[in-house]
Amino acid sequence: LMGAGMYGLNGVNPKVSIAMINTYVMPAVMHGLETLRLTSSDYKEMATYHQKLLRNIMHLPQATALPALYLMTGSLPMEAIHHRNTLTFFVNMLNRKESVEREVIIRQLAMKNMDSNSWVILVRELLYKYQLPSAFQLADNPPRKAAWKLRVKRAINHHWYSKLKKEASDKSTLKYLNTEACEPGKVHPVWICGSDAMDVTKAATKARMMVQRYGIASNHSAGRNKSDTCPLCQKDPETMPHFLLNC
């Protein structure tokens, strides 16, 4: 996909790129992982891959604050996606009446304590983390697949986006990012543009301004002849308000 033209300033709207990633890439990357108990190093490796992908699509530099990558694309961290898939898979197995998988889960619930590394204990921890019904309640009365999937999605979206917005509010470089306009599953309004190369270039420039990664004179710190004077008017320091409002 990247080689076919889904890379940065090539005229492909990031909104389209994100939809393609969620449709084709994420299911392939996450396939089968819902049955495993991943470690923190596994999550870190997956996050590094995902963050690099989002930076390339939005044409943002390496120094961009991490919360902006998720908030501006409406994406969830890979850890959250794994949690969602795990909880959905758990109830799917419970709904398979008289199956070996269901019997194994029931046995694990009865035999394993919270100190165990069992996959079922991971599920119990996730249910508690996202304030969902306990594993025992779900085993006694498994919900319908569609209703449970929607409930899990809402709980995980709320948890992670509250966390991401809190982290963004603590980042001085994201003070121009309107986090109230950021919702899971929806791209930031800056990316609601056409697919013309010029439109995408304009949107990418606006995005870099919002995360304060656009090169203005007041941000320069290297060079013997460093000056924060605006190179256009040669009068005032080139700060972001000056850049946007005056010159």
Coordinates of C-alpha atoms in Angstrom, one line a residue:
L1 CA 0.0 0.0 0.0
M2 CA 2.8 2.4 0.8
G3 CA 4.6 1.7 -2.4
A4 CA 1.3 2.1 -4.3
G5 CA 0.9 5.7 -3.3
M6 CA -0.3 5.9 0.3
Y7 CA 2.7 7.8 1.6
G8 CA 2.6 11.4 2.9
L9 CA 2.3 14.2 0.4
N10 CA 1.3 12.2 -2.7
G11 CA -2.2 13.4 -3.2
V12 CA -3.9 10.6 -1.2
N13 CA -6.1 12.0 1.5
P14 CA -5.0 10.6 4.9
K15 CA -8.7 9.9 5.7
V16 CA -8.7 7.4 2.8
S17 CA -5.4 5.9 3.9
I18 CA -6.6 5.4 7.5
A19 CA -9.7 3.6 6.2
M20 CA -7.6 1.3 4.0
I21 CA -5.3 0.5 7.0
N22 CA -8.2 -0.3 9.2
T23 CA -9.8 -2.5 6.5
Y24 CA -6.7 -4.4 5.2
V25 CA -3.7 -3.9 7.5
M26 CA -4.9 -4.0 11.1
P27 CA -6.9 -7.3 10.7
A28 CA -3.8 -8.9 9.1
V29 CA -1.4 -7.6 11.8
M30 CA -3.7 -8.6 14.7
H31 CA -4.9 -11.9 13.3
G32 CA -4.8 -14.6 16.0
L33 CA -3.3 -12.4 18.7
E34 CA -6.5 -12.3 20.7
T35 CA -5.7 -15.8 21.9
L36 CA -2.4 -14.8 23.4
R37 CA -1.3 -13.0 26.5
L38 CA 1.1 -10.4 25.1
T39 CA 3.9 -8.8 27.1
S40 CA 4.7 -5.1 27.5
S41 CA 7.6 -5.5 25.0
D42 CA 5.2 -7.0 22.5
Y43 CA 2.9 -4.0 22.8
K44 CA 5.9 -1.6 22.5
E45 CA 7.1 -3.3 19.3
M46 CA 3.6 -3.1 17.8
A47 CA 3.2 0.5 18.9
T48 CA 6.5 1.5 17.3
Y49 CA 5.3 0.1 13.9
H50 CA 1.9 1.7 14.2
Q51 CA 3.2 5.1 15.2
K52 CA 5.6 5.2 12.3
L53 CA 2.8 4.3 9.9
L54 CA 0.6 7.1 11.2
R55 CA 3.5 9.6 11.0
N56 CA 4.2 8.7 7.4
I57 CA 0.6 9.0 6.3
M58 CA 0.2 12.4 7.9
H59 CA 3.7 13.5 6.9
L60 CA 4.6 14.5 10.5
P61 CA 8.1 14.5 11.9
Q62 CA 9.5 12.0 14.4
A63 CA 9.3 14.6 17.2
T64 CA 5.5 14.8 17.0
A65 CA 3.9 14.1 20.4
L66 CA 2.4 10.6 20.4
P67 CA -1.2 11.5 21.5
A68 CA -1.5 13.6 18.4
L69 CA -0.9 10.6 16.1
Y70 CA -3.9 8.8 17.5
L71 CA -6.2 11.8 18.1
M72 CA -5.8 13.2 14.6
T73 CA -6.5 9.9 12.9
G74 CA -9.2 8.6 15.1
S75 CA -7.1 5.5 15.8
L76 CA -6.6 3.4 18.9
P77 CA -3.2 2.1 20.1
M78 CA -2.5 -1.5 19.2
E79 CA -2.8 -2.5 22.8
A80 CA -6.4 -1.2 22.9
I81 CA -7.2 -3.1 19.6
H82 CA -5.8 -6.3 21.2
H83 CA -7.9 -5.8 24.3
R84 CA -11.0 -5.3 22.2
N85 CA -10.4 -8.4 20.1
T86 CA -9.6 -10.5 23.2
L87 CA -12.9 -9.5 25.0
T88 CA -14.9 -10.1 21.9
F89 CA -13.3 -13.5 21.3
F90 CA -14.0 -14.5 24.9
V91 CA -17.7 -14.0 24.7
N92 CA -17.8 -15.7 21.3
M93 CA -16.4 -18.8 22.9
L94 CA -18.9 -18.6 25.8
N95 CA -21.7 -18.5 23.2
R96 CA -20.6 -21.9 21.8
K97 CA -22.7 -24.1 23.9
E98 CA -21.3 -27.6 24.7
S99 CA -18.0 -26.8 23.0
V100 CA -14.6 -27.8 24.2
E101 CA -13.5 -24.2 24.2
R102 CA -16.3 -23.1 26.5
E103 CA -15.6 -26.0 28.9
V104 CA -11.9 -25.1 29.1
I105 CA -12.8 -21.5 29.9
I106 CA -15.3 -22.5 32.7
R107 CA -12.6 -24.8 34.1
Q108 CA -10.0 -22.1 34.0
L109 CA -12.3 -19.7 35.8
A110 CA -12.9 -22.2 38.5
M111 CA -9.2 -23.3 39.0
K112 CA -7.0 -20.3 38.3
N113 CA -6.4 -17.4 40.8
M114 CA -5.5 -13.8 39.8
D115 CA -1.8 -14.5 40.1
S116 CA -1.9 -17.0 37.2
N117 CA -0.6 -16.2 33.7
S118 CA -3.7 -17.9 32.2
W119 CA -5.4 -16.2 29.3
V120 CA -8.7 -16.3 31.2
I121 CA -7.1 -14.3 34.0
L122 CA -6.1 -11.7 31.4
V123 CA -9.7 -11.5 30.4
R124 CA -10.8 -11.0 34.0
E125 CA -8.3 -8.2 34.4
L126 CA -9.5 -6.5 31.2
L127 CA -13.1 -6.7 32.2
Y128 CA -12.3 -5.0 35.5
K129 CA -10.1 -2.4 33.8
Y130 CA -12.9 -1.3 31.4
Q131 CA -15.7 -1.6 34.0
L132 CA -17.5 -4.4 32.3
P133 CA -19.4 -7.4 33.8
S134 CA -17.3 -10.0 35.5
A135 CA -16.2 -13.2 33.6
F136 CA -18.5 -15.3 35.9
Q137 CA -21.5 -13.1 35.0
L138 CA -20.7 -13.5 31.3
A139 CA -20.3 -17.2 31.7
D140 CA -23.7 -17.6 33.4
N141 CA -25.5 -15.4 30.9
P142 CA -23.5 -14.7 27.7
P143 CA -24.7 -11.6 25.8
R144 CA -25.5 -11.5 22.2
K145 CA -22.4 -11.1 19.9
A146 CA -23.4 -7.8 18.3
A147 CA -24.5 -6.1 21.6
W148 CA -21.4 -7.2 23.4
K149 CA -19.1 -6.1 20.6
L150 CA -20.7 -2.6 20.7
R151 CA -20.5 -2.4 24.5
V152 CA -16.8 -3.4 24.5
K153 CA -16.0 -0.9 21.7
R154 CA -17.7 2.0 23.6
A155 CA -15.9 1.1 26.8
I156 CA -12.5 0.9 25.3
N157 CA -12.9 4.0 23.1
H158 CA -14.0 6.0 26.2
H159 CA -11.1 4.7 28.3
W160 CA -8.3 5.3 25.8
Y161 CA -9.5 8.6 24.4
S162 CA -10.0 10.1 27.9
K163 CA -6.4 9.0 28.5
L164 CA -5.1 10.4 25.2
K165 CA -6.8 13.7 25.7
K166 CA -5.4 14.0 29.2
E167 CA -1.9 13.3 27.9
A168 CA -2.4 15.8 25.1
S169 CA -3.5 18.5 27.6
D170 CA -0.1 18.0 29.4
K171 CA 1.9 18.5 26.2
S172 CA 2.8 22.1 25.6
T173 CA 3.3 21.4 21.8
L174 CA -0.4 20.3 21.5
K175 CA -2.0 23.4 22.9
Y176 CA -3.2 24.4 19.4
L177 CA -4.8 20.9 18.9
N178 CA -8.5 21.0 19.5
T179 CA -8.9 17.7 21.2
E180 CA -12.7 18.2 21.5
A181 CA -12.9 17.7 17.8
C182 CA -11.1 14.3 18.1
E183 CA -13.3 11.2 18.2
P184 CA -12.4 7.5 17.9
G185 CA -13.1 6.3 14.4
K186 CA -13.1 9.8 12.9
V187 CA -10.2 11.8 11.5
H188 CA -9.5 15.3 12.7
P189 CA -11.3 18.0 10.7
V190 CA -8.0 19.2 9.2
W191 CA -8.0 16.0 7.1
I192 CA -11.4 16.5 5.7
C193 CA -10.0 17.7 2.4
G194 CA -9.9 16.7 -1.2
S195 CA -7.5 14.2 -2.7
D196 CA -5.7 16.8 -4.9
A197 CA -2.0 17.0 -4.2
M198 CA -2.3 20.7 -3.3
D199 CA -5.2 20.1 -0.9
V200 CA -3.2 17.4 0.9
T201 CA -0.1 19.6 1.1
K202 CA -2.2 22.4 2.6
A203 CA -3.7 20.1 5.2
A204 CA -0.3 18.6 6.1
T205 CA 1.0 22.1 6.7
K206 CA -1.9 22.9 9.0
A207 CA -1.4 19.7 10.8
R208 CA 2.3 20.5 11.4
M209 CA 1.3 23.9 12.8
M210 CA -1.2 22.4 15.2
V211 CA 1.4 20.1 16.7
Q212 CA 4.0 22.9 16.6
R213 CA 6.4 21.1 14.2
Y214 CA 6.3 23.8 11.5
G215 CA 9.6 25.6 11.2
I216 CA 9.2 29.3 12.2
A217 CA 12.1 31.6 13.2
S218 CA 11.3 31.6 16.9
N219 CA 11.7 27.8 17.1
H220 CA 15.2 27.8 15.5
S221 CA 18.0 27.1 18.0
A222 CA 21.0 26.3 15.9
G223 CA 23.3 28.3 13.7
R224 CA 25.7 31.2 14.3
N225 CA 23.4 33.8 12.7
K226 CA 20.2 32.6 14.4
S227 CA 17.5 35.3 14.5
D228 CA 13.9 35.1 15.5
T229 CA 12.9 38.0 13.3
C230 CA 10.2 37.3 10.7
P231 CA 12.0 36.8 7.3
L232 CA 9.0 38.3 5.5
C233 CA 8.4 41.6 7.3
Q234 CA 11.8 41.9 9.0
K235 CA 10.2 43.7 11.9
D236 CA 8.7 41.5 14.6
P237 CA 9.7 38.0 16.0
E238 CA 8.2 35.2 14.0
T239 CA 6.0 33.5 16.6
M240 CA 3.0 31.4 15.7
P241 CA 0.5 34.2 16.3
H242 CA 2.6 36.6 14.2
F243 CA 2.9 33.9 11.4
L244 CA -0.9 33.3 11.4
L245 CA -2.3 36.7 12.1
N246 CA 0.1 39.2 10.6
C247 CA 2.3 37.8 7.9

